[in-house]
CSV table of C-alpha atoms in Angstrom, one decimal:
chain,number,residue,atom,x,y,z
A,1,MET,CA,-1.5,17.1,-1.6
A,2,ALA,CA,-1.4,18.7,2.0
A,3,ILE,CA,-0.7,22.2,3.0
A,4,PRO,CA,1.5,22.7,6.3
A,5,LEU,CA,-0.7,23.4,9.5
A,6,ALA,CA,1.2,26.3,10.5
A,7,GLU,CA,0.0,27.6,7.1
A,8,VAL,CA,-3.2,26.7,7.6
A,9,LEU,CA,-3.6,28.7,10.7
A,10,GLU,CA,-1.9,31.7,9.2
A,11,SER,CA,-4.6,31.9,6.5
A,12,GLU,CA,-6.9,34.8,6.4
A,13,PRO,CA,-10.1,32.9,7.4
A,14,LEU,CA,-8.6,31.3,10.5
A,15,ARG,CA,-6.9,34.5,11.5
A,16,GLN,CA,-10.1,36.2,11.8
A,17,ALA,CA,-10.9,33.3,14.5
A,18,ASP,CA,-8.0,34.5,16.7
A,19,PRO,CA,-6.4,30.8,16.7
A,20,GLN,CA,-4.1,30.0,19.9
A,21,VAL,CA,-2.5,26.5,19.8
A,22,ARG,CA,-3.3,25.2,23.6
A,23,ALA,CA,-1.8,21.7,23.6
A,24,ALA,CA,0.9,20.1,21.3
A,25,ALA,CA,2.2,23.5,19.8
A,26,ASP,CA,5.6,21.9,19.0
A,27,ARG,CA,3.7,19.4,16.6
A,28,VAL,CA,2.6,22.2,14.7
A,29,GLY,CA,5.7,22.8,12.5
A,30,GLY,CA,5.7,19.2,11.3
A,31,THR,CA,2.1,18.6,10.6
A,32,VAL,CA,0.4,18.7,7.2
A,33,VAL,CA,-3.2,19.3,6.5
A,34,ARG,CA,-4.9,17.3,3.6
A,35,TRP,CA,-8.4,18.1,4.0
A,36,VAL,CA,-10.8,20.7,6.2
A,37,HIS,CA,-14.0,19.0,7.7
A,38,SER,CA,-16.3,20.2,10.1
A,39,SER,CA,-18.6,18.3,12.5
A,40,GLU,CA,-20.4,18.5,15.9
A,41,VAL,CA,-20.5,14.9,15.7
A,42,VAL,CA,-18.7,13.4,19.0
A,43,GLN,CA,-18.4,10.1,17.4
A,44,ILE,CA,-16.4,11.3,14.6
A,45,ALA,CA,-13.1,9.7,14.6
A,46,PRO,CA,-13.9,6.1,13.0
A,47,LEU,CA,-15.3,8.6,9.7
A,48,LEU,CA,-12.1,10.3,9.3
A,49,HIS,CA,-9.2,9.1,7.2
A,50,GLY,CA,-6.2,10.7,9.4
A,51,GLU,CA,-4.2,14.2,8.6
A,52,GLU,CA,-7.4,16.4,8.4
A,53,LEU,CA,-8.1,19.7,10.4
A,54,LEU,CA,-11.1,19.2,12.1
A,55,LEU,CA,-13.4,22.4,13.1
A,56,THR,CA,-16.0,22.0,15.7
A,57,GLY,CA,-17.9,24.1,17.9
A,58,GLY,CA,-17.2,24.0,21.7
A,59,GLN,CA,-20.7,24.1,23.1
A,60,ALA,CA,-21.3,20.2,22.4
A,61,LEU,CA,-18.0,18.9,23.2
A,62,LEU,CA,-17.3,21.0,26.3
A,63,GLY,CA,-20.8,19.8,27.6
A,64,LEU,CA,-19.5,16.4,27.8
A,65,LYS,CA,-18.3,14.3,31.2
A,66,PRO,CA,-14.6,14.7,31.4
A,67,ALA,CA,-14.0,11.1,30.4
A,68,ALA,CA,-15.8,11.8,27.1
A,69,GLN,CA,-13.9,14.6,26.4
A,70,GLN,CA,-10.6,12.7,26.7
A,71,GLU,CA,-12.4,9.5,24.7
A,72,TYR,CA,-13.2,12.5,21.9
A,73,VAL,CA,-9.3,13.6,21.7
A,74,ARG,CA,-7.7,10.3,22.0
A,75,GLY,CA,-9.9,8.6,19.1
A,76,LEU,CA,-9.1,11.8,16.9
A,77,ALA,CA,-5.2,11.2,17.9
A,78,ASP,CA,-5.7,7.2,16.7
A,79,ARG,CA,-6.8,8.0,13.4
A,80,ARG,CA,-3.9,10.7,13.0
A,81,VAL,CA,-6.0,13.8,12.5
A,82,ALA,CA,-3.7,16.5,12.0
A,83,ALA,CA,-5.4,18.9,14.2
A,84,VAL,CA,-8.9,19.9,16.0
A,85,ALA,CA,-9.7,23.4,16.3
A,86,VAL,CA,-12.5,24.2,18.9
A,87,GLU,CA,-14.6,27.7,19.0
A,88,SER,CA,-14.9,29.0,22.6
A,89,ALA,CA,-16.4,32.3,21.4
A,90,GLY,CA,-19.3,32.8,23.0
A,91,LEU,CA,-19.2,30.2,25.8
A,92,GLY,CA,-18.2,32.6,28.6
A,93,ARG,CA,-15.2,29.9,29.3
A,94,PRO,CA,-12.0,29.1,27.6
A,95,LEU,CA,-11.1,25.0,26.9
A,96,SER,CA,-11.2,22.9,29.7
A,97,ALA,CA,-8.0,21.0,31.1
A,98,GLU,CA,-9.9,17.7,30.4
A,99,LEU,CA,-9.3,18.6,26.8
A,100,ILE,CA,-5.9,19.8,26.6
A,101,ALA,CA,-4.3,17.4,29.0
A,102,PRO,CA,-5.0,14.4,26.9
A,103,ALA,CA,-4.2,16.4,23.4
A,104,GLU,CA,-0.9,17.3,24.9
A,105,ASP,CA,-0.3,13.5,26.0
A,106,CYS,CA,-1.4,12.6,22.7
A,107,GLY,CA,0.7,15.1,20.6
A,108,LEU,CA,-2.9,16.5,19.1
A,109,PRO,CA,-2.4,20.0,18.2
A,110,LEU,CA,-5.5,21.4,20.0
A,111,VAL,CA,-6.5,24.9,18.6
A,112,GLU,CA,-8.5,27.2,20.5
A,113,LEU,CA,-10.8,29.5,18.3
A,114,ARG,CA,-11.6,32.6,20.0
A,115,ARG,CA,-14.0,34.5,17.8
A,116,VAL,CA,-16.4,33.4,15.9
A,117,VAL,CA,-16.0,32.5,11.8
A,118,PRO,CA,-18.2,30.7,9.5
A,119,PHE,CA,-16.7,27.0,9.4
A,120,VAL,CA,-17.6,26.9,5.3
A,121,ASP,CA,-15.1,29.8,4.7
A,122,VAL,CA,-12.6,27.8,6.1
A,123,ALA,CA,-12.6,25.2,4.3
A,124,GLU,CA,-13.6,26.4,1.3
A,125,GLU,CA,-10.5,28.4,1.3
A,126,ILE,CA,-8.1,25.8,2.0
A,127,ASN,CA,-9.4,23.1,0.5
A,128,ARG,CA,-9.6,25.1,-2.8
A,129,ARG,CA,-6.0,25.2,-2.3
A,130,ILE,CA,-5.4,21.6,-1.8
A,131,VAL,CA,-7.4,20.9,-4.9
A,132,ALA,CA,-5.5,23.6,-6.7
A,133,GLN,CA,-2.2,21.7,-5.6
A,134,GLN,CA,-3.8,18.2,-7.1
A,135,VAL,CA,-4.7,19.9,-10.3
A,136,LEU,CA,-0.8,21.3,-11.0
A,137,ALA,CA,0.4,17.9,-9.5
A,138,TYR,CA,-1.4,15.6,-12.0
A,139,GLN,CA,-0.5,17.9,-14.8
A,140,ALA,CA,3.2,18.0,-13.9
A,141,ALA,CA,3.0,13.9,-13.6
A,142,ASP,CA,1.6,13.5,-16.7
A,143,ALA,CA,4.2,15.7,-18.5
A,144,LEU,CA,6.8,13.5,-16.9
A,145,SER,CA,4.9,10.4,-18.2
A,146,GLN,CA,5.2,11.8,-21.6
A,147,ARG,CA,8.9,12.6,-21.5
A,148,LEU,CA,9.7,8.9,-20.1
A,149,ALA,CA,7.7,7.3,-22.8
A,150,GLU,CA,9.8,9.2,-25.2
A,151,ARG,CA,13.3,8.1,-23.6
A,152,LEU,CA,12.1,4.6,-23.6
A,153,ALA,CA,11.2,4.5,-26.9
A,154,ALA,CA,14.7,6.3,-27.7
A,155,TYR,CA,16.6,4.3,-25.4
A,156,GLY,CA,14.9,0.8,-24.9
A,157,PRO,CA,14.2,-1.2,-22.2
A,158,GLU,CA,17.1,0.8,-20.1
A,159,VAL,CA,16.3,1.5,-16.5
A,160,GLN,CA,19.0,4.0,-15.7
A,161,PRO,CA,17.9,6.7,-18.3
A,162,LEU,CA,14.5,6.5,-17.0
A,163,LEU,CA,16.0,6.9,-13.3
A,164,GLU,CA,18.3,9.8,-14.0
A,165,LEU,CA,15.1,11.7,-16.3
A,166,THR,CA,12.8,11.0,-12.7
A,167,GLY,CA,15.6,12.0,-10.3
A,168,THR,CA,16.4,15.1,-12.6
A,169,SER,CA,12.7,16.1,-12.8
A,170,LEU,CA,11.6,15.7,-9.4
A,171,GLN,CA,14.6,17.0,-7.7
A,172,ALA,CA,14.7,13.6,-5.8
A,173,GLN,CA,17.0,10.5,-5.2
A,174,ALA,CA,15.4,7.6,-7.2
A,175,ALA,CA,16.0,3.9,-7.0
A,176,LEU,CA,14.4,0.7,-8.3
A,177,VAL,CA,14.8,-2.5,-6.5
A,178,ASP,CA,13.5,-5.8,-7.1
A,179,PRO,CA,11.5,-7.4,-4.1
A,180,THR,CA,14.6,-9.1,-2.7
A,181,GLY,CA,16.1,-5.8,-2.2
A,182,THR,CA,18.8,-6.1,-5.1
A,183,VAL,CA,19.2,-2.6,-6.7
A,184,LEU,CA,18.3,-2.5,-10.4
A,185,GLY,CA,19.0,1.3,-11.1
A,186,SER,CA,19.5,4.2,-8.9
A,187,THR,CA,20.3,8.3,-9.0
A,188,GLY,CA,21.2,10.5,-6.6
A,189,THR,CA,20.5,14.0,-8.2
A,190,ALA,CA,19.2,15.9,-5.2
A,191,GLU,CA,20.7,16.1,-1.6
A,192,ALA,CA,17.7,14.5,0.8
A,193,ALA,CA,16.0,17.0,3.2
A,194,GLY,CA,16.8,16.2,6.6
A,195,ASP,CA,15.3,12.3,7.4
A,196,PRO,CA,12.8,11.8,4.9
A,197,GLU,CA,10.8,9.1,4.6
A,198,PRO,CA,11.0,7.2,1.2
A,199,VAL,CA,8.2,7.1,-1.0
A,200,GLU,CA,7.7,3.7,-2.5
A,201,THR,CA,5.5,2.4,-5.4
A,202,ASP,CA,5.0,-1.0,-6.8
A,203,ILE,CA,6.2,-1.9,-10.3
A,204,MET,CA,3.6,-4.6,-11.3
A,205,VAL,CA,3.4,-6.9,-14.0
A,206,GLY,CA,0.5,-9.3,-14.8
A,207,GLY,CA,-0.2,-8.9,-11.1
A,208,ILE,CA,3.1,-9.7,-9.9
A,209,PRO,CA,5.6,-7.3,-8.3
A,210,LEU,CA,8.8,-7.0,-10.3
A,211,ALA,CA,10.1,-4.0,-8.3
A,212,LYS,CA,9.4,-1.0,-6.3
A,213,LEU,CA,10.5,2.6,-7.3
A,214,VAL,CA,11.8,4.2,-4.3
A,215,MET,CA,12.3,8.0,-4.2
A,216,LEU,CA,13.6,10.4,-1.4
A,217,PRO,CA,12.3,14.0,-1.6
A,218,GLY,CA,14.8,16.8,-1.9
A,219,SER,CA,14.9,19.9,-0.1
A,220,GLY,CA,11.2,21.3,0.0
A,221,GLY,CA,10.1,18.0,-2.1
A,222,ASP,CA,6.2,17.1,-1.5
A,223,ARG,CA,5.9,13.1,-0.5
A,224,ASP,CA,2.2,13.4,-1.9
A,225,PHE,CA,3.7,14.7,-5.7
A,226,LEU,CA,6.4,12.0,-5.4
A,227,ALA,CA,3.3,9.2,-4.8
A,228,MET,CA,1.0,10.5,-7.4
A,229,VAL,CA,4.3,10.5,-10.0
A,230,GLY,CA,5.1,6.9,-9.0
A,231,GLU,CA,1.3,6.2,-9.5
A,232,ARG,CA,1.7,7.7,-13.2
A,233,VAL,CA,4.9,6.5,-14.3
A,234,ALA,CA,4.8,3.0,-12.7
A,235,SER,CA,3.3,1.4,-16.2
A,236,ILE,CA,6.3,2.6,-18.1
A,237,LEU,CA,8.6,1.5,-16.0
A,238,ALA,CA,7.1,-1.8,-15.4
A,239,LEU,CA,7.4,-2.1,-19.6
A,240,ALA,CA,11.2,-1.7,-19.1
A,241,VAL,CA,11.9,-3.7,-16.2
A,242,SER,CA,9.6,-6.6,-17.6
A,243,GLN,CA,12.2,-6.3,-20.8
A,244,ARG,CA,15.1,-6.4,-18.7
A,245,HIS,CA,14.8,-8.1,-15.7
A,246,GLN,CA,12.5,-11.0,-16.2
A,247,PRO,CA,12.2,-12.5,-12.6
A,248,THR,CA,13.4,-16.5,-12.6
A,249,LEU,CA,11.2,-19.2,-11.1
A,250,GLU,CA,13.3,-19.2,-8.0
A,251,GLN,CA,12.9,-15.4,-7.7
A,252,MET,CA,9.1,-15.8,-7.9
A,253,ALA,CA,9.1,-18.6,-5.4
A,254,ASN,CA,11.3,-16.5,-2.8
A,255,THR,CA,9.1,-13.2,-3.5
A,256,GLU,CA,5.9,-15.3,-2.6
A,257,PHE,CA,7.3,-17.0,0.2
A,258,MET,CA,8.8,-13.7,1.6
A,259,ARG,CA,5.3,-12.0,1.2
A,260,ALA,CA,3.6,-14.7,2.9
A,261,VAL,CA,5.8,-14.5,5.9
A,262,VAL,CA,5.4,-10.5,6.0
A,263,GLN,CA,1.6,-10.7,5.8
A,264,GLY,CA,1.3,-13.5,8.7
A,265,ALA,CA,0.0,-16.4,6.3
A,266,ASN,CA,-0.9,-19.5,8.0
A,267,ARG,CA,1.3,-22.1,8.8
A,268,ALA,CA,0.1,-24.5,6.4
A,269,LYS,CA,0.5,-22.3,3.5
A,270,LEU,CA,4.2,-21.1,4.5
A,271,LEU,CA,5.6,-24.4,4.6
A,272,GLU,CA,4.6,-25.1,1.6
A,273,LEU,CA,5.8,-22.1,0.0
A,274,SER,CA,9.0,-22.6,1.9
A,275,GLU,CA,9.6,-25.6,0.1
A,276,ALA,CA,9.1,-24.0,-3.3
A,277,ALA,CA,12.0,-21.4,-2.3
A,278,GLY,CA,14.2,-23.8,-1.1
A,279,VAL,CA,13.9,-23.8,2.6
A,280,PRO,CA,13.1,-27.1,3.9
A,281,SER,CA,10.1,-27.3,6.2
A,282,GLY,CA,12.5,-28.7,9.0
A,283,GLU,CA,15.2,-26.3,9.0
A,284,PRO,CA,15.1,-23.3,11.6
A,285,VAL,CA,15.3,-20.1,10.6
A,286,LEU,CA,15.4,-16.5,11.8
A,287,LEU,CA,14.0,-13.2,11.1
A,288,MET,CA,15.4,-9.9,10.7
A,289,ALA,CA,13.8,-6.1,10.1
A,290,PHE,CA,15.8,-3.3,9.2
A,291,ARG,CA,14.9,0.3,8.9
A,292,ARG,CA,16.8,3.2,7.8
A,293,THR,CA,17.7,6.2,10.2
A,294,GLY,CA,19.4,8.5,7.7
A,295,SER,CA,19.1,9.6,3.9
A,296,VAL,CA,20.1,6.3,2.7
A,297,GLN,CA,18.6,4.0,0.0
A,298,LEU,CA,18.0,1.2,2.5
A,299,PRO,CA,18.3,-1.7,0.0
A,300,GLY,CA,21.6,-0.5,-1.3
A,301,VAL,CA,23.0,-0.4,2.1
A,302,LEU,CA,21.9,-3.8,3.0
A,303,GLU,CA,22.3,-5.7,0.1
A,304,GLN,CA,26.2,-5.9,0.5
A,305,ALA,CA,26.0,-6.4,4.0
A,306,LEU,CA,23.6,-9.5,3.8
A,307,ARG,CA,26.0,-10.8,1.0
A,308,GLN,CA,28.7,-10.8,3.2
A,309,CYS,CA,27.1,-12.3,6.3
A,310,CYS,CA,24.2,-14.6,4.9
A,311,PRO,CA,24.3,-15.3,1.2
A,312,ASP,CA,21.3,-17.5,1.6
A,313,ALA,CA,19.1,-14.8,3.1
A,314,ARG,CA,15.5,-14.5,1.5
A,315,THR,CA,14.5,-10.5,1.6
A,316,TYR,CA,11.4,-8.3,0.8
A,317,LEU,CA,11.2,-5.0,0.9
A,318,GLU,CA,7.8,-3.4,2.0
A,319,ASP,CA,6.5,0.3,3.8
A,320,GLY,CA,10.3,1.5,4.0
A,321,GLU,CA,11.3,-1.5,5.6
A,322,MET,CA,13.4,-4.6,4.8
A,323,CYS,CA,12.8,-8.2,6.2
A,324,ALA,CA,15.2,-10.8,6.0
A,325,LEU,CA,14.7,-14.9,6.6
A,326,VAL,CA,17.9,-16.6,7.0
A,327,PRO,CA,18.0,-20.3,7.4
A,328,LEU,CA,20.3,-21.9,10.1
A,329,GLY,CA,20.9,-25.2,9.1
A,330,THR,CA,20.0,-28.3,11.3
A,331,SER,CA,23.2,-28.2,13.6
A,332,ALA,CA,25.6,-25.4,15.1
A,333,THR,CA,22.6,-23.4,14.9
A,334,ARG,CA,22.9,-20.8,17.8
A,335,GLN,CA,26.7,-20.7,16.6
A,336,ARG,CA,25.3,-19.8,13.3
A,337,ARG,CA,23.1,-17.2,14.8
A,338,ALA,CA,25.6,-15.4,16.8
A,339,ALA,CA,27.8,-15.3,13.4
A,340,VAL,CA,25.1,-13.8,11.7
A,341,LEU,CA,24.6,-10.8,14.3
A,342,ALA,CA,28.2,-10.6,14.8
A,343,GLY,CA,28.6,-10.1,11.0
A,344,LEU,CA,25.7,-7.7,10.4
A,345,GLN,CA,27.1,-5.4,13.3
A,346,ARG,CA,30.5,-5.2,11.8
A,347,GLN,CA,29.1,-4.4,8.3
A,348,LEU,CA,26.6,-2.0,9.5
A,349,GLY,CA,28.3,-0.4,12.1
A,350,ALA,CA,28.7,3.0,10.6
A,351,ALA,CA,25.6,2.7,8.3
A,352,ALA,CA,22.5,4.8,8.9
A,353,VAL,CA,20.3,1.6,9.3
A,354,VAL,CA,18.9,0.1,12.4
A,355,GLY,CA,18.2,-3.6,12.4
A,356,VAL,CA,16.8,-6.0,14.8
A,357,VAL,CA,17.4,-10.1,14.6
A,358,GLY,CA,15.0,-12.1,16.0
A,359,PRO,CA,14.6,-15.1,17.9
A,360,THR,CA,15.5,-18.5,16.1
A,361,VAL,CA,12.3,-20.8,15.5
A,362,GLN,CA,12.3,-24.3,14.5
A,363,ASP,CA,10.5,-24.2,11.2
A,364,PRO,CA,9.6,-21.8,8.6
A,365,GLY,CA,6.1,-22.4,9.4
A,366,ASP,CA,6.6,-20.0,12.6
A,367,ALA,CA,8.6,-17.3,10.8
A,368,PRO,CA,5.9,-14.4,11.1
A,369,TRP,CA,6.4,-15.1,14.9
A,370,SER,CA,10.2,-14.3,14.5
A,371,LEU,CA,9.4,-11.1,12.6
A,372,ARG,CA,6.9,-10.0,15.1
A,373,GLU,CA,9.2,-10.2,17.9
A,374,ALA,CA,12.3,-8.8,16.0
A,375,ARG,CA,9.6,-5.5,15.5
A,376,LEU,CA,8.5,-5.8,19.0
A,377,SER,CA,12.1,-5.3,20.0
A,378,TYR,CA,12.5,-2.4,17.5
A,379,ALA,CA,9.4,-0.7,19.4
A,380,LEU,CA,11.1,-0.8,22.4
A,381,GLY,CA,13.3,2.3,21.3
A,382,PRO,CA,16.6,3.2,23.2
A,383,ALA,CA,16.2,0.6,25.4
A,384,ALA,CA,17.1,-2.2,23.2
A,385,ARG,CA,20.0,-0.3,21.2
A,386,ALA,CA,22.6,-1.9,23.1
A,387,GLY,CA,25.7,0.3,21.9
A,388,ASN,CA,25.1,-0.7,18.4
A,389,ASN,CA,22.3,-0.3,15.5
A,390,VAL,CA,21.9,-4.0,15.1
A,391,TRP,CA,20.1,-5.4,18.2
A,392,ASP,CA,19.6,-9.2,19.4
A,393,SER,CA,15.8,-9.4,20.4
A,394,GLU,CA,17.0,-12.5,22.5
A,395,ASN,CA,18.6,-9.6,25.0
A,396,PHE,CA,15.1,-8.4,25.6
A,397,VAL,CA,13.0,-11.4,26.3
A,398,VAL,CA,11.7,-9.9,29.9
A,399,GLU,CA,11.2,-6.5,28.3
A,400,ARG,CA,9.2,-8.2,24.9
A,401,LEU,CA,7.1,-10.4,27.5
A,402,ALA,CA,6.2,-7.4,29.8
A,403,ALA,CA,5.1,-5.4,26.6
A,404,ARG,CA,2.7,-7.9,25.4
A,405,GLU,CA,1.1,-9.0,28.6
A,406,LEU,CA,1.6,-6.2,31.0
A,407,SER,CA,0.0,-2.4,31.3
A,408,PRO,CA,2.8,0.2,30.8
A,409,ALA,CA,2.6,1.1,34.3
A,410,ALA,CA,3.1,-2.5,35.5
A,411,ALA,CA,5.9,-3.3,33.0
């Protein structure tokens, strides 16, 4: 559970400190706080999980050399800390430029506390609110779990009624997809708010992921709440999925192979798994990576396009990204690759997704490298778009090389 940073800054204990945002003020509106922590330890960053509001006195921090102040800020930004609030009251000087400039550059909200307040009061007030939200969320999740169990008993192992109840109860779009991206059921009972990140929960049976529950929060929806609910209802959905959608041996082999590719397994293991998945060890392949850019269910959009352009593709969905491996055959490899790229550009031209086609590799053992290069091309951003939403990493060889080997200034 989390509280918006803007709401935290307006809370009574912090208002008494006369807070002023000195850096990254534009990030305050979209930032949430999962916990409030206070510390005077300069090397605190490795001990934080992310999205904390860190309260610290200014005497120790502002007494550091400029380079050390900059390192302090960058360390917190790397840990995705929500914000840092520095008490300047009683020091007789405002926050230093050496602190403000790197915070602005890193997008880390930097708050100056111009009056003294007990940090324990601030932490107690905000953390109490967060814990109260967690308790309510657990109660709501347990209530939904009970209703899902009753519906499972009434309808049997049918996925759709369970998803409809989940979507209606949570005011969210919900879909159940298998590891290849095939949609087993979906419902859209609420209009997704803006461009939300999906919340994914693995549906496991006997240690094997049979599916993922993918939810898009509606207007005012809380991703943390959806994640908590997903964990609570996963066992019920697993029971339904295991009875209606038992994976075949081929599907299980494909899933294990693609998971190994995405996780960057060693070459020997990849070649062994590729043979089991029906991709010969001597066949050239390419990897593709797709992400959504709007309020769409990524698997549903891509499933049809991939079926049209490369029906032999192996797919894997993880953390909002769908990866696909396409065998290219041992002859006319470049022509086959060009046809796949052109077909996907046609099929996905109006879709709210973006994808990158990675370089061709000579056998499945090098598939993780193709995926890394596809992701690197995606990270290049607008420069790689080239007028469509399916990009070719081979058009950006120089940029990829520079991004890997050179400093930003040199690149």
